[in-house]
Coordinates of C-alpha atoms and ligand atoms in Angstrom, one line a residue:
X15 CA -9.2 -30.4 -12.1
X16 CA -10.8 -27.1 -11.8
X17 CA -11.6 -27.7 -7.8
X18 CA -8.5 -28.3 -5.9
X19 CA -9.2 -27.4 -3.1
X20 CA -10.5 -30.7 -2.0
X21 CA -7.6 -32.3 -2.4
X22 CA -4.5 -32.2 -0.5
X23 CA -1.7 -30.4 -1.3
X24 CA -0.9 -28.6 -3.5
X25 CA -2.0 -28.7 -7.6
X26 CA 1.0 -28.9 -9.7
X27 CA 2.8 -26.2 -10.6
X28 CA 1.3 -23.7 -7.8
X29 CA 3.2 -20.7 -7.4
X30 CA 3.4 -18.6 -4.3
X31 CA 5.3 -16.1 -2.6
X32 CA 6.0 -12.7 -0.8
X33 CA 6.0 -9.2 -2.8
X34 CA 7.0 -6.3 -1.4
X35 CA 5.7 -3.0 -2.4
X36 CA 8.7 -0.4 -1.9
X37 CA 8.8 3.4 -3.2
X38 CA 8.6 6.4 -2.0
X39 CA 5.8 7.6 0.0
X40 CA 2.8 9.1 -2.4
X41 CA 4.2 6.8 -5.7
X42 CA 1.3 4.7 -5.4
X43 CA 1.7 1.8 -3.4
X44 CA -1.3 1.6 -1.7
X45 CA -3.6 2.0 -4.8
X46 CA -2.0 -0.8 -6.2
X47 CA -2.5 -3.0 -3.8
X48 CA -6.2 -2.1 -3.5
X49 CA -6.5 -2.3 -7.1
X50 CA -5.3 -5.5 -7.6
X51 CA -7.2 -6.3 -4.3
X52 CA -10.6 -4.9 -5.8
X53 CA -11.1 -4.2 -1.7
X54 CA -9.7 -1.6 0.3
X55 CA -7.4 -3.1 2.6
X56 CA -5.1 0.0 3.0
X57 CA -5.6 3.7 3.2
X58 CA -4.6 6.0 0.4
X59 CA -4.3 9.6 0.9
X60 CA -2.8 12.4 -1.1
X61 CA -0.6 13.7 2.0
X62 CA 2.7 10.9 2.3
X63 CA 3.2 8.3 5.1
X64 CA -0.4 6.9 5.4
X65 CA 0.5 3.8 5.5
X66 CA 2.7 2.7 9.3
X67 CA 2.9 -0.6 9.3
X68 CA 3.3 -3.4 6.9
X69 CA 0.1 -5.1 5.8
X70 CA -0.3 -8.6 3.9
X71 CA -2.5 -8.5 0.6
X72 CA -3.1 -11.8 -0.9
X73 CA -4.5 -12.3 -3.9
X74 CA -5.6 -16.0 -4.4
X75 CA -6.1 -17.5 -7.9
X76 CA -6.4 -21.3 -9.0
X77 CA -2.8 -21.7 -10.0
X78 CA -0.9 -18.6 -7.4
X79 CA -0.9 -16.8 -4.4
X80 CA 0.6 -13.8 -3.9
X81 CA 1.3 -12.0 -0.3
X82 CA 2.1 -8.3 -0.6
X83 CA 4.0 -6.4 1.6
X84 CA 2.9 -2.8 1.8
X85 CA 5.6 -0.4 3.5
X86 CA 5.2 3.2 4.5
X87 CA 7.7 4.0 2.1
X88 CA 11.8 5.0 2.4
X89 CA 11.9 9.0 3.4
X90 CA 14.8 10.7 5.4
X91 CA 13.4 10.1 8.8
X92 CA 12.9 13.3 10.4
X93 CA 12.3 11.6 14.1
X94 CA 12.1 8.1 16.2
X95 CA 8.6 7.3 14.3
X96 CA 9.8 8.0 11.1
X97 CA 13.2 6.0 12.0
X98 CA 10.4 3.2 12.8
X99 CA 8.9 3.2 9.6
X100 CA 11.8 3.2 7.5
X101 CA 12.8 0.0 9.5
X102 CA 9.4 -1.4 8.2
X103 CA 10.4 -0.7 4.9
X104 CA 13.3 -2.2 4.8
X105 CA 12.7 -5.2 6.7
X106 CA 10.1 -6.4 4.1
X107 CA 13.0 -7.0 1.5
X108 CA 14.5 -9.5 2.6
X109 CA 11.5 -11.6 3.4
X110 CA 9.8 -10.9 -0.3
X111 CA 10.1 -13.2 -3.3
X112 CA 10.2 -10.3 -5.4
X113 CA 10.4 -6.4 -5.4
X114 CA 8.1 -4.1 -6.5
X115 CA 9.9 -0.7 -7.1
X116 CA 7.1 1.8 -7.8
X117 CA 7.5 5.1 -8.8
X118 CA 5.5 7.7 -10.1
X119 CA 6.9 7.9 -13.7
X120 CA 5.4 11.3 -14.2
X121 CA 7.9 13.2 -12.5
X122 CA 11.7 12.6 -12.4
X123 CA 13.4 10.7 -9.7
X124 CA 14.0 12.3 -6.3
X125 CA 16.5 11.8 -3.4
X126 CA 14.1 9.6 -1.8
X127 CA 13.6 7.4 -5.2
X128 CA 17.3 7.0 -5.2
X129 CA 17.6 5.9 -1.4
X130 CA 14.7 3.3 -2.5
X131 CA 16.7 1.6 -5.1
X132 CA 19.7 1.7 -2.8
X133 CA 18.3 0.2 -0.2
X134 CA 16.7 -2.5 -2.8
X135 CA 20.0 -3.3 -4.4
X136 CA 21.7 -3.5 -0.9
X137 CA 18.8 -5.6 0.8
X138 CA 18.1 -8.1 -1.8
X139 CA 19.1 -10.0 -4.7
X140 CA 15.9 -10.8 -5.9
X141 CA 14.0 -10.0 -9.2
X142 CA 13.0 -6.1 -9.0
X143 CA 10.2 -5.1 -11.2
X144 CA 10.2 -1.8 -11.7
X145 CA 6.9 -0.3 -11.7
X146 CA 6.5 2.8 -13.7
X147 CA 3.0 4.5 -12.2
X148 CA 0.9 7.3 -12.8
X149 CA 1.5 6.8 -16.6
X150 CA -2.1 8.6 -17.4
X151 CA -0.3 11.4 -16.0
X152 CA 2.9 11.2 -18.0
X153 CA 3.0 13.8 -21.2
X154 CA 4.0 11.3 -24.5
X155 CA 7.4 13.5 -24.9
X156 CA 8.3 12.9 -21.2
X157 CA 8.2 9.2 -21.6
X158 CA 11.8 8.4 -23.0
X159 CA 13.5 10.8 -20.3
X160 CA 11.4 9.5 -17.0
X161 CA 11.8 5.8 -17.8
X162 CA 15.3 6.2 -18.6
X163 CA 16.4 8.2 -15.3
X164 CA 14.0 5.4 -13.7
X165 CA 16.2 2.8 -15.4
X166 CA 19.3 4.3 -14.2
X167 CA 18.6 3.6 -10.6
X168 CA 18.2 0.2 -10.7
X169 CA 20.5 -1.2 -13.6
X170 CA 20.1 -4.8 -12.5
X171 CA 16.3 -5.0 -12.1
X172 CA 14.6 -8.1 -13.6
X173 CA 12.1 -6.6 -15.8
X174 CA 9.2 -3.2 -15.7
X175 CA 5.7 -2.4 -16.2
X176 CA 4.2 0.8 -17.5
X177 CA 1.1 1.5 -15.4
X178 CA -1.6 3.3 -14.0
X179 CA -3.0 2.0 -10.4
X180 CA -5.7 4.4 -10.3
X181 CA -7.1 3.2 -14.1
X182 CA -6.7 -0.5 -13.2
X183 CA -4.2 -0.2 -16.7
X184 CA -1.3 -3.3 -17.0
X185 CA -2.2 -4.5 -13.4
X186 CA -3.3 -8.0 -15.2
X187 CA 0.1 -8.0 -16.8
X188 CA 2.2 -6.9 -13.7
X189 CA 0.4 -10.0 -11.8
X190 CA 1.3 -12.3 -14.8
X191 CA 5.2 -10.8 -14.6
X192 CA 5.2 -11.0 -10.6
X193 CA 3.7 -14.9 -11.1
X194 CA 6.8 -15.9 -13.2
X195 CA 9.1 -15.1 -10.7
X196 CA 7.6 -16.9 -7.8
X197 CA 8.7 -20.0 -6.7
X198 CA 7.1 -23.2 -6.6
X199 CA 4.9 -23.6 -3.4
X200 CA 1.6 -23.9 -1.6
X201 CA -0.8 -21.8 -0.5
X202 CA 0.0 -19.9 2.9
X203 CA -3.6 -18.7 3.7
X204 CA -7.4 -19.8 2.5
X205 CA -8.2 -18.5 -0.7
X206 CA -10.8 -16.0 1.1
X207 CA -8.5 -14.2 2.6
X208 CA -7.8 -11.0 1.7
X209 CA -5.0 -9.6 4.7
X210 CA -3.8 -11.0 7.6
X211 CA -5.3 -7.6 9.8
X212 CA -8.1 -7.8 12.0
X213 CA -11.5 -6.2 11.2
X214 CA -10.6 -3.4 13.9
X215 CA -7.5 -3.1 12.8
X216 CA -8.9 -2.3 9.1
X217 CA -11.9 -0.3 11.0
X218 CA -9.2 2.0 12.8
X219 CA -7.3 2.5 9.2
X220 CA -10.3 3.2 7.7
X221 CA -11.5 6.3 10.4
X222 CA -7.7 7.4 10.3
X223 CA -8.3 7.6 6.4
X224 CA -11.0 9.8 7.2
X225 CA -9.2 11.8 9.9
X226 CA -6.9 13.0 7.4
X227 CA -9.1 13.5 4.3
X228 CA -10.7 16.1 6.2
X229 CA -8.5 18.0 8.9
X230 CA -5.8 19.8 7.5
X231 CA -3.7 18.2 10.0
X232 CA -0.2 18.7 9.3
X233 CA 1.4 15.8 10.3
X234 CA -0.8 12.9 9.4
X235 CA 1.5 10.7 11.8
X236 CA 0.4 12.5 14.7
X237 CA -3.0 10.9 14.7
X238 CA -3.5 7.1 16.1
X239 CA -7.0 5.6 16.4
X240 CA -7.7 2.7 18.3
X241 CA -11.3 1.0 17.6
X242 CA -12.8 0.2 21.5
X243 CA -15.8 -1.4 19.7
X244 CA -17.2 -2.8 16.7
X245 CA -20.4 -4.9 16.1
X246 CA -23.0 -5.4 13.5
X247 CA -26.7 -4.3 14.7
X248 CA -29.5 -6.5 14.0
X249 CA -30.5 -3.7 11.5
X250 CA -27.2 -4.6 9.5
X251 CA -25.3 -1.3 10.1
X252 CA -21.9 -1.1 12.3
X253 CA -21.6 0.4 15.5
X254 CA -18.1 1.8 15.8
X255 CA -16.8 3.0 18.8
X256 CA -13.2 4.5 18.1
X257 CA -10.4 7.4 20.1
X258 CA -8.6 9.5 17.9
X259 CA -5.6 10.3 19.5
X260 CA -3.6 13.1 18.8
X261 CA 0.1 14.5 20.1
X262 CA -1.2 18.3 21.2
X263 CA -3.6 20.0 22.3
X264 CA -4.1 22.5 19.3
X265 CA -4.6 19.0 17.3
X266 CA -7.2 18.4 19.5
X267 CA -9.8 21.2 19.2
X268 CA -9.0 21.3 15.2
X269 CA -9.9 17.8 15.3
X270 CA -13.3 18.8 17.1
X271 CA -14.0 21.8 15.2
X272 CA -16.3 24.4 16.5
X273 CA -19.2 23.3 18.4
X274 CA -18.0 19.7 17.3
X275 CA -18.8 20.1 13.8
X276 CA -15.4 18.0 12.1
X277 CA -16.1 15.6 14.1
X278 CA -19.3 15.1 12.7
X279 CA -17.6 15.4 9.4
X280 CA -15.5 12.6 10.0
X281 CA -17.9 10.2 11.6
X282 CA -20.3 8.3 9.0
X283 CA -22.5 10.3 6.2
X284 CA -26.0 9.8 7.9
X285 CA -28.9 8.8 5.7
Ligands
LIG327 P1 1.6 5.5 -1.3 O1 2.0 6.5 -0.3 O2 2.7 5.1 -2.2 O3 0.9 4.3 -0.7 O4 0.5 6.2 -2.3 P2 -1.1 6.2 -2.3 O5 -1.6 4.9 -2.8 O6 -1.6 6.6 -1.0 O7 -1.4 7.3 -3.4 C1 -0.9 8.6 -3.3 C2 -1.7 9.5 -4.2 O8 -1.5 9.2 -5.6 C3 -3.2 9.4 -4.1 O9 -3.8 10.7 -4.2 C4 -3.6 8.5 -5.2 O10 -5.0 8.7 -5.6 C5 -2.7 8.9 -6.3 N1 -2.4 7.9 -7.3 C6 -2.1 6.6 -7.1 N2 -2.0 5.9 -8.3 C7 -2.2 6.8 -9.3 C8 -2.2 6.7 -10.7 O11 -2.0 5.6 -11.3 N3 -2.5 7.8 -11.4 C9 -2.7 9.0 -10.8 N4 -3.0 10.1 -11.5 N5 -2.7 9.1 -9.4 C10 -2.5 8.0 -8.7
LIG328 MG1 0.6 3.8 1.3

């Protein structure tokens, strides 16, 4: 019965579940999930700790639904936000169904890697997929090494996956692996939904996303934006009105720029 939907319940054999995304920050986790997403529901950036809070991706097929956990990622907290954010992280484990360990394959493990897979092995003892990224960036004679020292961390892990978020390579596989370890169950949301944010919440992510691209702000946490409007005109573009808030004051007039000119950089390219 191809449409389901109609009916109640759930079709047999319907899997669903929780994933949560954990690695260190700037392995990848965020790509992933908008990969497999095809939407941007999270911001990626190059500089580490985009990503504050945990956000719900759910992917909805005929026969699974899968809720992902993104987490800002497991770093030595340097302060109370960072203490915050590492709570995040590890708070998602024991609610997930399964583990995504991600890593970025193409450089060895670090300290932060091997606080990752403690706190995975001490949080849960659920399936652990370990998720070997950036491989279109791993040289062929590096391979053995990387996956092994990978391997190593997390002796007990249920299976792994050799891929590359950015490519789109083995995410089809990854989803089929992640799908055999879910439970039984029914869907949690309507199959069109894509997160469980708010359209301003996904607007303030998105002008964040831009705040950092182009300031060389040095401490990407230091920036909240809250979104005080947001409505469609009758022409069919958004009006956004959003604050950028920073900690200090020198923040504040790079954020500006002279005679307002980042600003304008970070508001939207005009036609
Ligand atoms: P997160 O902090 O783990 O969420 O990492 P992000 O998703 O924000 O990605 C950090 C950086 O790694 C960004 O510059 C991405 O473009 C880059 N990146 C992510 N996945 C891949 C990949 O498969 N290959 C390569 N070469 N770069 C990637
Ligand atoms: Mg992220």
């Amino acid at each position: 019965m191809a449409n389901w939907e109609s009916l109640e319940g759930t079709p047999p054999g319907h899997r669903s579940g929780f994933v949560a995304l954990m690695g260190r920050p700037n392995v990848g986790k965020s790509t992933l999930l908008n990969q497999i997403l095809r939407q941007k529901v999270t911001i990626v950036s190059s500089k580490p700790q985009t990503t504050r809070t945990r956000i719900a991706g759910i992917l909805t097929r005929d026969d699974m639904q899968i809720i992902f956990l993104d987490t800002p990622g497991i770093h030595r907290p340097h302060h109370q936000l960072g203490q915050a954010m590492v709570t995040a992280a590890t708070g998602a484990i024991p609610d997930a169904d399964v583990i995504l360990f991600v890593v970025d394959v193409s450089q060895r493990p670090s300290e932060e890697d091997l606080m990752t897979a403690r706190a995975i092995r001490q949080g849960t003892q659920r399936p652990v997929i370990l998720t070997l990224n950036k491989m279109d960036k791993l040289p062929p004679e590096l391979v053995t090494e990387h996956t092994e020292a990978y391997w190593e961390l997390i002796p007990d892990h249920a299976s792994w996956m050799m891929i590359s978020a950015i490519k789109g390579e083995n995410l089809d596989k990854l989803v089929k692996s992640i799908a055999e370890y879910l439970p039984e169950g029914p869907r949690f949301y309507p199959h069109d939904q894509i997160t469980d944010q708010t359209e301003r919440a996904i607007v303030a992510e998105l002008v964040r996303e831009q705040v950092l691209r182009k300031t060389r702000l040095e401490v990407p946490h230091a920036v909240a934006v809250t979104v005080e409007e947001f409505k469609e005109r009758d022409s069919g573009a958004f009006y956004i009105l959003a604050n950028i808030h920073v900690e200090r004051n020198s923040q504040k007039s790079i954020l500006i720029g002279k005679r307002g000119q980042m600003l304008h950089k970070i508001g939207p390219d005009r036609p």
